[in-house]
């Protein structure tokens, strides 16, 4: 037993899969600890706030100032304001005005230097419309304003007169320390269409999805194992009957069955556990077939015969003489069932037949809502890509562990 | 001499067919036999001649396709678990491959404790059980102290097979079916195993049905021999009669295939 464990842990594939899986588990366990609360709570009023650190502007105004004189501050400011299309237009102006400059789009400093040197609103390049010339004038004004370091004024509305009263002037050299701001928080994966914290939702969804996988996998394995053991060991009429039922289920694609059952249960009754059981009930067929064939090859072994001769009961032979020999196989089947069940939940949810939306997040439901809100078309990658990645990693790590186990249990497959 | 001894296991038209249609194999084909109480009977045949299949039918591990098997003169009834259990108190087996005869996940103690339970000793105090097991082990020249708490794969093939005989010693059945018990173990252990089987017969009056492909060996140890070819029993009788005056071509071939050393030895004994 010890030896076997050692062997398993020495299998590179198993270990890689296990470590990936462990990381997912750690995320699932620790993120809710750092950031407790309801994962389904709406926090942002708009949808799809991008990932990043959010600083309360309101609180920032009351925060103590530090003054820094930094050379590149103005440039950075401009850099973040100057849109790519403006940069292209600036270079287009140089061309139409016949000025030869050698600048690239991303070199803000050189671009700006050239602009300040050559731009003149009085020049009227041939073929340029008035509207275009006005656009350039506005652009130039903007740039000048950005570069100028005019202080901004914060004012509040006076309660008595209703006039604006200056509260504070903010200079371009004023900085605040985010540690001193009362409200600062991190959204590593932004928010989704409901304005929920995606990472928090993801951590919770991993838990639900793994639970669905575990329930569905256990149900499927238990049914498949029992039927396979009984059919394989007893043979005869019972075997024929069980195989008849199994064959019927083999002919009907289990996913179609899954859809039909899920639909007939109805949205209100579909909790995560119900969906898990339904997935389990439709996916035991291959386990049953595989276990049966393994048992058939075992039931005529001499150690089973000897156990019979020792007067052991059917049940005892099953548990003590057959089960240990197929245990490794059953564990591997269980791992694959878990992985398949997580994918099945995702598929069902995408079709709108998954668990009820309002109770718990699942990986499938997160995908579904992202797609419904066209996150993939609008570039809100943070709301769906991490979910896809998580599903892929869970599936990948489970399959990798399974292959690793396979190589330990069936040494002939070792590469 | 045979007259005053009773038949303990006999069969009429016993047949086993595996598979259906084109894949049909007749492993045992309408064989008749009569094994007498206290005899050492050998069933001799080449590999694939149906010896193991016949043995499994005799043990009640495989249902016969056709024919009847009589136990102690009356048609045996092994329907249901209780009847089977009763039958298996009287007939036990040692299988060909000791390495596959054990459940690899259980310590060998459990195999021997099962025997005591089988004989109704489940409620005996633990020390008594250990005493019985130790006695059985010493019968086969094994020390139980050295074997207890070990797993089967920690033993050698010879030790495993000797432990199987210790099992029989504990069970004390009327009939022992030994299916090529020496073919998978080293030559040194072979002679001891045969000795132990002889002792079982001599001390407990067990009927031993010994299955082998070695006709020389059969001659050396048995009272009666049955020669099997392709599922048929082609010849049977007293060991000396059959082997010294074979009537069937197949038997003659088997005898001529025996290495010279046996022949020399045979002649010297007879002479
Ligand atoms: N479970 C089985 N299913 C189909 N054929 C079998 C089975 N067991 C044995 N046979 C066939 O029956 C014949 C006799 O086998 P067996 O009794 O093992 O011979 P022996 O023990 O004399 O070597 C062989 O041809 C073998 O292939
Ligand atoms: Mg055989």
XYZ file of C-alpha atoms in Angstrom, chain A:
415
model
C 0.000 0.000 0.000
C 2.777 2.385 1.025
C 4.766 1.249 -1.956
C 1.870 1.921 -4.285
C 1.421 5.441 -2.937
C 5.097 6.090 -3.436
C 4.850 4.869 -6.979
C 1.851 7.081 -7.667
C 3.606 10.140 -6.274
C 6.636 9.390 -8.416
C 4.536 9.410 -11.568
C 5.252 12.724 -13.260
C 1.895 12.891 -14.958
C -0.052 12.245 -11.800
C 1.992 14.788 -9.897
C 1.563 17.492 -12.538
C -2.170 16.913 -12.634
C -2.332 16.844 -8.873
C -0.460 20.132 -8.496
C -2.692 21.888 -11.017
C -5.723 20.517 -9.235
C -4.294 21.602 -5.892
C -3.914 25.185 -7.158
C -7.539 25.229 -8.196
C -8.510 23.855 -4.791
C -6.394 26.474 -3.036
C -8.098 29.244 -4.988
C -11.455 27.709 -4.115
C -10.616 27.548 -0.404
C -8.569 30.659 0.230
C -10.093 33.408 -1.904
C -13.406 33.301 -0.015
C -11.370 33.498 3.206
C -9.581 36.662 2.123
C -12.719 38.105 0.654
C -15.690 36.748 2.554
C -19.303 37.435 1.720
C -21.972 36.433 -0.733
C -20.393 35.609 -4.113
C -23.635 36.531 -5.852
C -23.782 40.067 -4.441
C -23.952 42.839 -7.006
C -21.189 45.314 -6.307
C -20.832 47.426 -9.424
C -23.761 49.410 -10.753
C -22.669 49.180 -14.366
C -21.858 45.838 -15.961
C -18.425 44.440 -16.779
C -16.074 46.674 -14.785
C -12.610 45.707 -16.008
C -10.008 44.120 -13.714
C -7.840 46.427 -11.663
C -7.511 48.377 -8.439
C -10.378 50.708 -7.698
C -9.765 53.886 -5.646
C -12.676 55.899 -4.324
C -12.438 59.327 -5.966
C -14.639 60.853 -3.278
C -12.366 59.670 -0.491
C -9.226 60.520 -2.445
C -10.129 64.206 -2.360
C -9.972 64.237 1.426
C -6.694 62.365 1.573
C -3.470 64.028 2.662
C -1.266 65.176 -0.220
C 2.322 64.482 -1.093
C 4.077 66.510 -3.743
C 6.291 64.841 -6.292
C 8.076 66.471 -9.180
C 8.443 63.736 -11.740
C 9.837 64.320 -15.218
C 7.663 61.886 -17.057
C 4.391 62.707 -15.295
C 3.106 64.964 -18.060
C 4.108 62.521 -20.720
C 2.416 59.641 -18.945
C -0.714 61.721 -18.578
C -0.739 62.475 -22.279
C 0.139 58.921 -23.093
C -2.996 57.677 -21.428
C -5.163 60.329 -23.077
C -3.845 60.248 -26.633
C -5.861 57.592 -28.408
C -4.286 55.453 -31.135
C -6.551 56.946 -33.789
C -5.416 60.476 -32.781
C -1.818 59.410 -33.179
C -2.559 58.100 -36.646
C -4.247 61.381 -37.541
C -1.239 63.328 -36.262
C 1.075 61.424 -38.592
C -1.420 61.900 -41.437
C -1.240 65.647 -40.849
C 2.550 65.621 -41.152
C 2.211 63.853 -44.465
C -0.446 66.154 -45.921
C 1.468 69.205 -44.730
C 4.549 67.901 -46.481
C 6.645 67.755 -43.304
C 9.207 65.021 -43.265
C 9.375 63.504 -39.781
C 10.555 60.126 -38.631
C 8.354 59.073 -35.738
C 6.555 55.893 -34.745
C 3.059 55.641 -33.325
C 4.082 54.522 -29.870
C 6.938 56.938 -29.321
C 4.810 59.606 -27.621
C 7.746 61.845 -26.761
C 9.069 62.148 -30.325
C 5.581 62.473 -31.755
C 4.802 65.301 -29.397
C 8.077 67.084 -30.052
C 7.450 66.980 -33.802
C 3.876 68.153 -33.315
C 4.909 71.136 -31.233
C 7.561 72.041 -33.753
C 5.622 71.756 -37.019
C 1.918 72.097 -36.280
C 0.494 75.400 -37.276
C -3.264 75.936 -37.542
C -2.698 78.508 -40.272
C -1.254 75.964 -42.655
C -3.962 74.703 -44.998
C -2.781 71.495 -46.636
C -4.385 71.019 -50.011
C -7.386 68.691 -50.101
C -8.033 68.913 -46.350
C -11.598 69.789 -45.481
C -12.481 72.505 -43.052
C -13.976 69.959 -40.690
C -10.720 68.074 -40.656
C -8.761 71.257 -40.031
C -11.062 72.001 -37.096
C -10.494 68.509 -35.735
C -6.752 69.113 -35.744
C -7.253 72.454 -34.023
C -9.273 70.764 -31.285
C -6.695 68.033 -30.936
C -3.949 70.631 -30.585
C -5.957 72.467 -27.920
C -6.399 69.241 -26.023
C -2.732 68.463 -26.141
C -1.801 71.930 -24.988
C -4.252 71.688 -22.142
C -2.889 68.340 -21.077
C 0.653 69.593 -21.097
C -0.228 72.755 -19.269
C -0.228 72.332 -15.533
C -3.200 74.450 -14.600
C -4.486 73.424 -11.179
C -7.966 71.958 -10.998
C -10.414 73.201 -8.469
C -12.646 71.127 -6.278
C -15.674 73.067 -5.238
C -18.733 72.274 -3.227
C -22.153 73.788 -3.367
C -22.656 76.207 -0.519
C -25.661 75.380 1.600
C -26.656 78.988 2.172
C -26.160 80.732 -1.126
C -26.119 77.779 -3.473
C -22.907 79.059 -5.015
C -19.793 77.083 -5.673
C -17.223 77.448 -2.918
C -13.668 76.394 -3.569
C -12.573 73.575 -1.307
C -9.242 72.654 -2.659
C -6.940 73.124 -5.616
C -5.264 70.116 -7.098
C -1.976 70.610 -8.893
C -0.432 68.296 -11.386
C 2.278 67.462 -8.856
C -0.137 66.376 -6.122
C -0.193 62.722 -5.197
C -2.033 60.667 -2.631
C -0.975 57.389 -1.083
C -3.581 54.727 -1.867
C -2.944 53.181 1.555
C -4.354 56.346 3.089
C -7.510 56.341 1.018
C -10.450 54.922 2.959
C -11.908 52.892 0.086
C -9.548 51.027 -2.190
C -10.157 47.514 -3.443
C -8.868 45.060 -5.956
C -10.928 43.300 -8.591
C -8.414 40.889 -10.134
C -11.046 39.756 -12.650
C -13.384 42.742 -12.686
C -17.137 42.307 -12.542
C -19.605 40.454 -14.721
C -22.922 41.343 -16.295
C -24.645 41.346 -12.908
C -21.900 43.539 -11.461
C -20.583 40.643 -9.361
C -16.957 40.159 -8.419
C -15.887 37.578 -11.016
C -13.038 36.052 -9.011
C -15.210 35.582 -5.941
C -17.927 34.078 -8.067
C -15.365 31.846 -9.766
C -14.025 30.518 -6.461
C -17.538 29.680 -5.383
C -18.423 28.230 -8.798
C -15.403 25.899 -8.666
C -16.699 24.554 -5.380
C -20.204 23.964 -6.735
C -18.952 22.455 -9.968
C -16.563 20.100 -8.184
C -19.385 19.121 -5.870
C -21.620 18.458 -8.862
C -18.798 16.402 -10.361
C -18.319 14.463 -7.149
C -22.025 13.735 -6.655
C -22.609 12.847 -10.299
C -19.404 10.792 -10.459
C -20.276 8.909 -7.278
C -23.823 8.206 -8.400
C -22.641 7.001 -11.811
C -19.811 4.927 -10.384
C -21.988 3.386 -7.698
C -24.708 2.370 -10.151
C -22.223 1.226 -12.780
C -20.158 -0.696 -10.251
C -23.130 -2.471 -8.696
C -24.694 -3.428 -12.009
C -21.326 -4.438 -13.487
C -20.425 -6.574 -10.478
C -23.779 -8.328 -10.350
C -24.011 -8.874 -14.105
C -20.426 -10.015 -14.470
C -20.356 -12.297 -11.463
C -23.767 -13.913 -11.678
C -23.954 -14.171 -15.449
C -26.922 -15.969 -16.983
C -30.370 -14.393 -17.078
C -29.542 -11.567 -14.687
C -26.558 -10.640 -16.838
C -28.719 -10.725 -19.974
C -31.306 -8.482 -18.338
C -28.798 -5.937 -17.073
C -26.996 -5.922 -20.398
C -30.319 -5.415 -22.177
C -30.992 -2.285 -20.145
C -27.420 -1.095 -20.568
C -27.657 -1.563 -24.316
C -30.834 0.479 -24.469
C -29.055 3.302 -22.655
C -26.055 2.959 -24.939
C -28.209 3.470 -28.011
C -29.856 6.635 -26.673
C -27.171 9.338 -26.474
C -26.903 10.120 -22.785
C -26.745 13.858 -23.431
C -30.111 13.825 -25.154
C -31.481 11.936 -22.188
C -29.899 14.468 -19.889
C -31.531 17.347 -21.746
C -34.941 15.681 -21.696
C -34.812 14.868 -17.994
C -33.504 18.309 -17.067
C -36.223 19.937 -19.130
C -38.963 17.829 -17.577
C -37.798 18.627 -14.054
C -38.319 22.323 -14.687
C -36.309 25.398 -13.838
C -37.676 25.797 -10.300
C -36.785 22.308 -9.107
C -33.313 22.279 -10.634
C -30.875 22.841 -7.797
C -27.217 22.002 -8.214
C -27.655 18.675 -6.392
C -30.610 17.671 -8.577
C -28.669 18.425 -11.723
C -25.726 16.415 -10.333
C -27.914 13.388 -9.633
C -29.495 13.603 -13.076
C -26.063 13.733 -14.698
C -25.024 10.732 -12.597
C -28.130 8.795 -13.556
C -27.388 9.176 -17.254
C -23.683 8.358 -17.257
C -23.172 5.012 -15.509
C -23.341 2.933 -18.693
C -19.659 2.735 -19.557
C -18.648 2.048 -15.997
C -21.138 -0.816 -15.861
C -19.864 -2.323 -19.110
C -16.214 -1.977 -18.151
C -16.692 -3.356 -14.642
C -18.702 -6.267 -16.016
C -15.983 -7.287 -18.432
C -13.341 -7.007 -15.714
C -15.424 -9.137 -13.365
C -15.980 -11.757 -16.040
C -12.241 -12.113 -16.423
C -11.861 -12.341 -12.649
C -14.708 -14.639 -11.712
C -13.004 -17.795 -12.984
C -9.706 -17.031 -11.288
C -8.490 -19.623 -8.853
C -8.541 -17.317 -5.860
C -12.253 -16.775 -6.430
C -12.765 -20.519 -6.776
C -10.836 -21.066 -3.569
C -12.974 -18.497 -1.806
C -16.082 -20.352 -2.984
C -14.624 -23.624 -1.743
C -14.050 -21.921 1.611
C -17.786 -21.379 1.835
C -17.829 -17.629 1.395
C -21.042 -15.891 0.438
C -21.678 -14.137 -2.842
C -21.471 -10.776 -1.096
C -18.226 -11.557 0.665
C -16.595 -12.822 -2.548
C -17.711 -9.653 -4.301
C -16.315 -7.351 -1.651
C -13.169 -9.213 -0.634
C -12.095 -11.144 -3.727
C -13.298 -9.108 -6.696
C -13.567 -5.489 -5.602
C -9.918 -5.049 -4.506
C -8.785 -6.276 -7.902
C -10.867 -3.701 -9.758
C -10.558 -0.922 -7.171
C -7.816 0.896 -9.055
C -9.905 0.698 -12.178
C -12.970 2.041 -10.389
C -11.007 4.962 -8.957
C -9.832 5.855 -12.438
C -13.359 5.585 -13.802
C -14.576 7.831 -10.971
C -12.003 10.492 -11.842
C -13.097 10.484 -15.475
C -16.760 10.591 -14.433
C -16.108 13.656 -12.270
C -14.394 15.407 -15.136
C -17.173 14.474 -17.563
C -19.876 15.584 -15.135
C -18.330 19.039 -14.742
C -18.332 19.400 -18.521
C -21.904 18.101 -18.714
C -23.046 20.732 -16.212
C -21.365 23.424 -18.293
C -23.071 22.167 -21.452
C -26.452 21.956 -19.764
C -26.124 25.438 -18.315
C -25.187 26.880 -21.699
C -28.469 25.463 -22.974
C -30.314 27.067 -20.083
C -31.028 23.680 -18.499
C -28.510 23.919 -15.691
C -29.073 24.695 -12.029
C -31.249 27.622 -11.007
C -29.354 30.885 -11.483
C -30.204 32.632 -8.250
C -28.884 30.120 -5.736
C -25.302 29.229 -6.480
C -22.824 30.111 -9.175
C -21.507 27.261 -11.283
C -18.888 27.344 -14.000
C -21.571 26.604 -16.568
C -23.854 29.398 -15.390
C -21.006 31.920 -15.463
C -20.313 30.976 -19.062
C -23.978 31.152 -19.936
C -24.501 34.684 -18.660
C -21.283 35.957 -20.203
C -22.426 34.657 -23.560
C -25.959 36.025 -23.136
C -24.469 39.476 -22.541
C -22.147 39.074 -25.540
C -19.044 39.473 -23.388
C -17.046 37.666 -26.069
C -18.081 40.194 -28.721
C -17.326 43.236 -26.586
C -13.926 42.175 -25.351
C -14.936 41.634 -21.738
C -12.538 38.725 -21.583
C -12.372 38.675 -17.793
C -15.928 37.462 -17.456
C -15.569 34.300 -19.557
C -11.926 33.500 -20.250
C -10.993 32.627 -16.639
C -14.049 30.361 -16.496
C -13.076 28.545 -19.686
C -9.525 28.257 -18.418
C -10.716 26.829 -15.103
C -12.927 24.229 -16.766
C -10.079 23.279 -19.067
C -7.594 23.052 -16.202
C -9.897 20.953 -14.013
C -10.569 18.587 -16.882
C -6.906 18.512 -17.891
C -5.617 17.899 -14.373
C -8.139 15.131 -13.664
C -7.318 13.402 -16.931
C -3.609 13.763 -16.281
C -3.997 12.211 -12.839
C -5.984 9.418 -14.428
C -3.265 8.713 -16.989
C -0.668 8.760 -14.217
C -2.663 6.249 -12.195
C -3.164 4.118 -15.274
C 0.569 3.916 -15.820
C 1.123 2.858 -12.220
C -1.672 0.291 -12.170
C -1.026 -1.083 -15.672
C 2.740 -1.014 -15.959
C 2.677 -2.234 -19.563
C 1.442 1.201 -20.622
C 4.442 2.922 -19.085
C 6.359 4.898 -21.650
